[in-house]
Short mmCIF file of C-alpha atoms in Angstrom, two decimals:
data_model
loop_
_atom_site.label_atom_id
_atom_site.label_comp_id
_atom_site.label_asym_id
_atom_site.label_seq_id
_atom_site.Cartn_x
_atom_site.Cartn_y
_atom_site.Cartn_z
CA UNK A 1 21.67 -18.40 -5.13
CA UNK A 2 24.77 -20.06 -6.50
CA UNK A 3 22.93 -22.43 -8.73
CA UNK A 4 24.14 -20.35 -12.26
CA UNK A 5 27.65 -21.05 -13.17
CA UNK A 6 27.21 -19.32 -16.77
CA UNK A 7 27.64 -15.34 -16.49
CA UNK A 8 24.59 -14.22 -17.70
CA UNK A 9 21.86 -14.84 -15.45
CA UNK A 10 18.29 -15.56 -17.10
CA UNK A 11 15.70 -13.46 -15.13
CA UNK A 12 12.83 -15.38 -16.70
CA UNK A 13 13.92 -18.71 -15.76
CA UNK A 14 14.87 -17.30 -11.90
CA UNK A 15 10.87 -15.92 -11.50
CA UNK A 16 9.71 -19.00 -12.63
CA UNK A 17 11.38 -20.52 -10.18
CA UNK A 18 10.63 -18.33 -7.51
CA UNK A 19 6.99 -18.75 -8.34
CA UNK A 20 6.63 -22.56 -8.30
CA UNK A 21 8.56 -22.17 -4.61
CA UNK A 22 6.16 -19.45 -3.57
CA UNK A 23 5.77 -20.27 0.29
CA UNK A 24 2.20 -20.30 1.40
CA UNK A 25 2.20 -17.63 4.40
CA UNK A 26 0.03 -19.25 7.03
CA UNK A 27 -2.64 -16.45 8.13
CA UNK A 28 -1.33 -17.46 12.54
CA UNK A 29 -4.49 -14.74 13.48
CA UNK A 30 -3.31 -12.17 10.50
CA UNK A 31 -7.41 -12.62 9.76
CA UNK A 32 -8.34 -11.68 13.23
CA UNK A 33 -6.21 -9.04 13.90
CA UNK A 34 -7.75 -7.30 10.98
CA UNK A 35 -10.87 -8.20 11.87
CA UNK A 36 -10.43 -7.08 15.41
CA UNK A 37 -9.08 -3.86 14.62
CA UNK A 38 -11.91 -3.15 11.76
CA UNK A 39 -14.72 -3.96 14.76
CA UNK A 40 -12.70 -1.59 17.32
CA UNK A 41 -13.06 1.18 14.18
CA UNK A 42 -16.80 0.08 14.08
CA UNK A 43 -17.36 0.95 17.79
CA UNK A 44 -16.79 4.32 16.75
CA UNK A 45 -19.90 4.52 14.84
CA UNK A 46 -20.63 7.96 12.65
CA UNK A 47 -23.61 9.25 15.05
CA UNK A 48 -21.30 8.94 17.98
CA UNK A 49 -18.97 10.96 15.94
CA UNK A 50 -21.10 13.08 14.69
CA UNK A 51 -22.52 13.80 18.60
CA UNK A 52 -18.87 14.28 19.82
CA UNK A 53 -18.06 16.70 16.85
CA UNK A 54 -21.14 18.55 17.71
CA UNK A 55 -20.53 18.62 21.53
CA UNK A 56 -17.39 20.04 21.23
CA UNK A 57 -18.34 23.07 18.60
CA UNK A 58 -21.08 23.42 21.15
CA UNK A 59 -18.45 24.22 24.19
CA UNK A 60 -16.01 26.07 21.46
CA UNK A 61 -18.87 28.22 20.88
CA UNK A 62 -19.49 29.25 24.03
CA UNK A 63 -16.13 29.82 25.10
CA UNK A 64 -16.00 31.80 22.36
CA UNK A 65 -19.18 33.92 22.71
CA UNK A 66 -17.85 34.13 26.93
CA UNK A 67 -14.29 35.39 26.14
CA UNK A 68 -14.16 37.23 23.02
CA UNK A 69 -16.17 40.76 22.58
CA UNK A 70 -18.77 39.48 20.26
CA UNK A 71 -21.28 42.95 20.49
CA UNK A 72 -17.93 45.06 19.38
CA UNK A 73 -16.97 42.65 16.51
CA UNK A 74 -20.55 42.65 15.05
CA UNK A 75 -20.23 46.65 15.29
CA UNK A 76 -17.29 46.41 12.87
CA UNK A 77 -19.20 44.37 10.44
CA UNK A 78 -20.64 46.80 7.80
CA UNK A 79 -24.44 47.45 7.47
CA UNK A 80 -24.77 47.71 3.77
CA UNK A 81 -22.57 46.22 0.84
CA UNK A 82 -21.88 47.58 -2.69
CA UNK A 83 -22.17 44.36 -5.29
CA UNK A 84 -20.20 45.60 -8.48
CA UNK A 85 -19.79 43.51 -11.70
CA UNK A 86 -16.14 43.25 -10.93
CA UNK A 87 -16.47 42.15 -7.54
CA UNK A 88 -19.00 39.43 -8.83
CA UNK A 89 -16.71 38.24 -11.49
CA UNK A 90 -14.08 37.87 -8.63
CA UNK A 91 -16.78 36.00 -6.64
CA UNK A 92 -17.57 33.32 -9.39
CA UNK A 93 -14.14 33.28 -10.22
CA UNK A 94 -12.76 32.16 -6.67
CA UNK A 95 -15.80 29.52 -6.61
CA UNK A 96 -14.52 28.09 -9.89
CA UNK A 97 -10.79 27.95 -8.97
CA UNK A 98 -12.09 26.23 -5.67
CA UNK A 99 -14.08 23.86 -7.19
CA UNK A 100 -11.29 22.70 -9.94
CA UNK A 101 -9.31 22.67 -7.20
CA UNK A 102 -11.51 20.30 -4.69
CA UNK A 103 -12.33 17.98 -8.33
CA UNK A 104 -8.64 18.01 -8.55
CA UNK A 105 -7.82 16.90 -4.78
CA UNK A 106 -10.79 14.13 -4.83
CA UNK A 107 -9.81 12.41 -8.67
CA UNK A 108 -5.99 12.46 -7.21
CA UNK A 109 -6.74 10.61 -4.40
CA UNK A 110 -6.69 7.08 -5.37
CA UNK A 111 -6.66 4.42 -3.09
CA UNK B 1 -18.83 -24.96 -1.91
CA UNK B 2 -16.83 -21.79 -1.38
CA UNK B 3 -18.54 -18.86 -2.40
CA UNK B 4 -16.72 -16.35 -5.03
CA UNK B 5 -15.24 -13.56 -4.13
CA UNK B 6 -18.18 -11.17 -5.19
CA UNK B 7 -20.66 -12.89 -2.90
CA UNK B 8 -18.55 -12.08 -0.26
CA UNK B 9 -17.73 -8.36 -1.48
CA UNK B 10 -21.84 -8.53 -1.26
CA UNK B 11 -22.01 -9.24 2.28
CA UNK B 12 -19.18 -7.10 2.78
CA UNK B 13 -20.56 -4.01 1.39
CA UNK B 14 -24.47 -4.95 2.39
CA UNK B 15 -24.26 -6.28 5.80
CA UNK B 16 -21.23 -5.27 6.55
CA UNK B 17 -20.33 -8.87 7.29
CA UNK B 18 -16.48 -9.75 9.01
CA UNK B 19 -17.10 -12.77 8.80
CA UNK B 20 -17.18 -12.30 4.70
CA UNK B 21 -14.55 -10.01 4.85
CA UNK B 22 -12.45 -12.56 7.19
CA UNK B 23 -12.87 -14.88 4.32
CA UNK B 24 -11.66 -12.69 1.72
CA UNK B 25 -8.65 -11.60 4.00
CA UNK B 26 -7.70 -15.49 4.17
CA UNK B 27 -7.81 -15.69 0.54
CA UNK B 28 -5.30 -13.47 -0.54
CA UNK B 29 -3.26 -12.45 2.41
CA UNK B 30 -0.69 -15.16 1.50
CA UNK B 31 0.13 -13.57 -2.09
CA UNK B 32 -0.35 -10.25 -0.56
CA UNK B 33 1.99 -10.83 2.24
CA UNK B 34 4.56 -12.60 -0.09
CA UNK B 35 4.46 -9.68 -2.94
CA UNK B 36 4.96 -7.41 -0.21
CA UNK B 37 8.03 -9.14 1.11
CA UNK B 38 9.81 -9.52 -2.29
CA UNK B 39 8.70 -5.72 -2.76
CA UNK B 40 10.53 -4.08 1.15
CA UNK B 41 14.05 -6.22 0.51
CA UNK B 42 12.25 -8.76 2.40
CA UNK B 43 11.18 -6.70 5.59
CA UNK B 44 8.44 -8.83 7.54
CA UNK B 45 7.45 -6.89 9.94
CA UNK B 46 6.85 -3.60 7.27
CA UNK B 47 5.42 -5.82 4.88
CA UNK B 48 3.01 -7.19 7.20
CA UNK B 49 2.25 -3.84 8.46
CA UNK B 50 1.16 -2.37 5.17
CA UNK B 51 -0.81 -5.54 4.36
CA UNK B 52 -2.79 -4.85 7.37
CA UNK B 53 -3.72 -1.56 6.38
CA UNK B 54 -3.97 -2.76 2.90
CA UNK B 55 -6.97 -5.29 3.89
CA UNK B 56 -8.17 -2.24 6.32
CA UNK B 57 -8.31 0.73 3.39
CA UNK B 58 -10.05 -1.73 1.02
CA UNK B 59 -12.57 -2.86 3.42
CA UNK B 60 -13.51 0.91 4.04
CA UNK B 61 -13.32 1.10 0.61
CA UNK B 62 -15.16 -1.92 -1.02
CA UNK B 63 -18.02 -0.08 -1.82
CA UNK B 64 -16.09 1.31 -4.44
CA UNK B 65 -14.43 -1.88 -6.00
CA UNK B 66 -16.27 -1.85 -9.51
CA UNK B 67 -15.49 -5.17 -9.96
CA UNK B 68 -14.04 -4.09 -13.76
CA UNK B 69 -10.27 -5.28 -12.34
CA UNK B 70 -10.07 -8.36 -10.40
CA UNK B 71 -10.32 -8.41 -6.53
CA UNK B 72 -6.33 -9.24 -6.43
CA UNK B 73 -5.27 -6.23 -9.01
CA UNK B 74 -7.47 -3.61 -7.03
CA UNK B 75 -6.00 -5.02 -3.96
CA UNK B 76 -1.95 -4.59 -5.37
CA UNK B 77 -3.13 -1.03 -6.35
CA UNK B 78 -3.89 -0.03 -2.99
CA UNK B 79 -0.89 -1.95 -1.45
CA UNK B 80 1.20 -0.21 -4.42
CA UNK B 81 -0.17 3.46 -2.80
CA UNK B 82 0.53 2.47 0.23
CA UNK B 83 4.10 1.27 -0.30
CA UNK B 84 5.02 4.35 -2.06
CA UNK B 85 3.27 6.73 0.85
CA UNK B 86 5.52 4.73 3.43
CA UNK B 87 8.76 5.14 1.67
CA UNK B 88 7.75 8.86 1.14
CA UNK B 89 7.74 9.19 4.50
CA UNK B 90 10.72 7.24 5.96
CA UNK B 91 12.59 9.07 3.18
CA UNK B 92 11.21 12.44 4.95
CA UNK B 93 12.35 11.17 8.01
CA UNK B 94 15.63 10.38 6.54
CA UNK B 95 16.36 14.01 5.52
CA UNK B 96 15.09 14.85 9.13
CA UNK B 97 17.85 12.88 10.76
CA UNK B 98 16.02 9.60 11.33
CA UNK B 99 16.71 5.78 10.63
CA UNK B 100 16.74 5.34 6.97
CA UNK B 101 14.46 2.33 5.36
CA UNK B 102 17.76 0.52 4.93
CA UNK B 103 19.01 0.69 8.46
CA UNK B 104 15.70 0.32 9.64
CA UNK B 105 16.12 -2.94 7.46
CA UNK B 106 19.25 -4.26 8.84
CA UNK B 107 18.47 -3.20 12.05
CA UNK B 108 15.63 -5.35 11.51
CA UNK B 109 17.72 -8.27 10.02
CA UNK B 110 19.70 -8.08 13.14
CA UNK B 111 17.16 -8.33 15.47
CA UNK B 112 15.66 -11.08 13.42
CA UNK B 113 19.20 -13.04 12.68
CA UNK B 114 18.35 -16.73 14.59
CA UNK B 115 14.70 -16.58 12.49
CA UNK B 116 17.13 -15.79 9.01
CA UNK B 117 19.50 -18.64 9.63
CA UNK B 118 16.67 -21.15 10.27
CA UNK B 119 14.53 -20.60 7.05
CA UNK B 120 17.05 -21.83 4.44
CA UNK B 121 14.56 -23.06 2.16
CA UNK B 122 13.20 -19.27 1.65
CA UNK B 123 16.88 -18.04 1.22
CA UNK B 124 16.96 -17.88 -2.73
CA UNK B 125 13.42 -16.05 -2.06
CA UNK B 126 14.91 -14.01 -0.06
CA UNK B 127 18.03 -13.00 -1.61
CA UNK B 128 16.10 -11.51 -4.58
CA UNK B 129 13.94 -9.65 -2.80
CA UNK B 130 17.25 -8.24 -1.53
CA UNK B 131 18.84 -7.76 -4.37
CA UNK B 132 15.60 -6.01 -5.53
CA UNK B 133 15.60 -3.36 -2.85
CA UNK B 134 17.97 -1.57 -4.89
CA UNK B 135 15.70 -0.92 -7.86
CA UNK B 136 13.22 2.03 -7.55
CA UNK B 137 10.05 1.03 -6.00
CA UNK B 138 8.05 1.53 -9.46
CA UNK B 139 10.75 -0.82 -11.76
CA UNK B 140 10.38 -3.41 -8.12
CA UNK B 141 6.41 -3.30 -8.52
CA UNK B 142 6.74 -3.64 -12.40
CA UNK B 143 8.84 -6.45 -12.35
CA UNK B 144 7.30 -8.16 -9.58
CA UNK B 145 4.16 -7.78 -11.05
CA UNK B 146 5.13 -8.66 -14.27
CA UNK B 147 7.25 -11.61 -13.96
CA UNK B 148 6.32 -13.32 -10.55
CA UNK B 149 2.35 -12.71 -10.91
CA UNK B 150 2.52 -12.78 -14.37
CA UNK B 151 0.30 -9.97 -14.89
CA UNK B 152 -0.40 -8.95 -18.49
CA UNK B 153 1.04 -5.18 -19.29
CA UNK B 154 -2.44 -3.70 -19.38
CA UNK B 155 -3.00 -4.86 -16.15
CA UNK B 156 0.35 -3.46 -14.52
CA UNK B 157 -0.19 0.06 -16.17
CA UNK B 158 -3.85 -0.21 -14.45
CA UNK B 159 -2.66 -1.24 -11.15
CA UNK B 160 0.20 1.42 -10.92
CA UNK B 161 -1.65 4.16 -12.65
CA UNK B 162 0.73 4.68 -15.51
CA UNK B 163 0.93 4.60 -18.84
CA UNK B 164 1.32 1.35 -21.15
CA UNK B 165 4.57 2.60 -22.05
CA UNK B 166 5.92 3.42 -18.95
CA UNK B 167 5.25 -0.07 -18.00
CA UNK B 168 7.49 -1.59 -20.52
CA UNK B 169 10.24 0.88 -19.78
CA UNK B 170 10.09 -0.11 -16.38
CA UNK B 171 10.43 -3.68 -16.89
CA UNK B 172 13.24 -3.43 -19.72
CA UNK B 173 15.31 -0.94 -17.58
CA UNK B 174 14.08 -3.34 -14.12
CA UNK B 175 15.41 -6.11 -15.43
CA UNK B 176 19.01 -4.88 -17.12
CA UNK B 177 19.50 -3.36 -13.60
CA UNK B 178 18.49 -6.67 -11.74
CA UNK B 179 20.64 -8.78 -13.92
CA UNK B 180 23.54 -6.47 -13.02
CA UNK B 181 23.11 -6.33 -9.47
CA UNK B 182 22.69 -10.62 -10.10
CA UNK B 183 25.87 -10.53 -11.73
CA UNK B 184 28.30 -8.31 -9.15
CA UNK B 185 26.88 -10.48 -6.44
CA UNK B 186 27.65 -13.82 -7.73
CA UNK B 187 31.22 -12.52 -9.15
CA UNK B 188 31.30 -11.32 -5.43
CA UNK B 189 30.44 -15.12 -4.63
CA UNK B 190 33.01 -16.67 -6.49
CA UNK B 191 36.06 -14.60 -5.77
#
């Protein structure tokens, strides 16, 4: 880049020139690997998913009904509840912090 | 005759056609691949890398292109989010101990020395892009963006997600700091 010989160096004049010598990047199977890769992702396809994400809460669930005392845990649970105003203001209040807070995750996560 | 780009968004997005999106990939990988050099101090194999998952995200994502910006602009945006989540990371890893993005650079140039010396024709490209690296990856987008694609302001603030004025600070301060790193290399040069 020793072309300038004055001292200040025109930035302008050095993208244009840098533009008109763009190289052309030959694609050489850049195409195909992304292709390939997008139909190995495709393979995958949501109701396998889904099936596999369902078989495996099915086993979880049953290792967890086998090893864990289910009867004594559902003793502990109590039989009636006691709804106050305050405890519904709570309620509605923790559903609208959670959903500002999900609206705020989903518009923040541009692509 | 080649169809436009929508068409192929269309069969994209409603038959799911690779073929399509092959096409589109063809189209712009070239610019894509280039801005992406000139924006990682002229790191191939990263900016290769995030060009690939650039095509990827936006092909799970096409069903969302609006087609308000142009194919090109949404496609910077998501390269843009992706460049910034990678250097997030490798700076992470560099206050973890791990190779920093400019020694996994010149580790990189190293390995890649006989492939340097043979391109001369892409050394003046190259050299920028160098001499870029050391602007912050926002003023390297702006000014890329701005002066090699020529987009207009409006555009740049769209693509990075910032405001109008932001954009012009960018560029001003981008540019003062380019033309000084310009300047201490080529009085480096000629002593």
């Amino acid at each position: 880049m020793n072309r300038e010989t004055n001292t200040d160096i025109n930035i302008d004049s050095l993208f244009a020139e840098l533009r008109n010598t763009e190289p052309c990047m030959q694609d050489q199977g850049f195409s195909t690997r992304i292709v390939v890769e997008l139909e190995q992702k495709a393979e995958l396809s949501f109701f396998k998913d889904a099936l596999i994400t369902m078989l495996f809460t099915l086993i979880g669930c049953l290792l967890a009904y086998a090893f864990f005392p289910v009867a004594e845990l559902m003793a502990l649970l109590p039989s009636s509840i006691h709804i106050s105003p305050m405890s519904l203001l709570t309620l509605g209040g923790s559903a609208a912090l959670a959903c500002c807070a999900a609206y705020w995750t989903l518009d923040t996560d541009r692509i | 005759m080649n169809p436009s780009d929508q068409a192929l968004i269309d069969a994209v997005v409603k038959e799911d056609s690779h073929r399509a999106f092959a096409e589109l990939v063809k189209r712009y990988q070239s610019p894509l691949r280039y801005s992406l050099r000139q924006l990682t101090g002229w790191n191939e194999a990263l900016a290769d890398d995030l060009a690939q998952e650039t095509f990827i995200k936006a092909h799970s994502a096409l069903s969302s292109f609006q087609g308000k910006a142009k194919f090109s602009s949404w496609l910077y945006r998501i390269a843009y989010n992706l460049m910034l989540s990678h250097f997030r990371v490798a700076r992470n890893r560099e206050l973890t101990g791990g190779l920093t993005g400019r020694e996994e650079q010149s580790l990189w140039l190293d390995n890649h020395h006989e492939e340097v010396v043979s391109h001369e024709s892409l050394q003046l490209h190259r050299d920028l892009a160098q001499s870029m690296n050391h602007l912050s990856e926002k003023q390297r987008m702006a000014l890329h963006l701005s002066l090699h694609r020529e987009c207009t302001q409006q555009e740049i603030s769209d693509i990075m997600s910032i405001p109008l004025g932001t954009v012009k600070t960018l560029i001003t301060r981008g540019k003062a700091c380019l033309r000084e790193r310009l300047a201490d290399w080529k009085s480096g040069d000629e002593s």
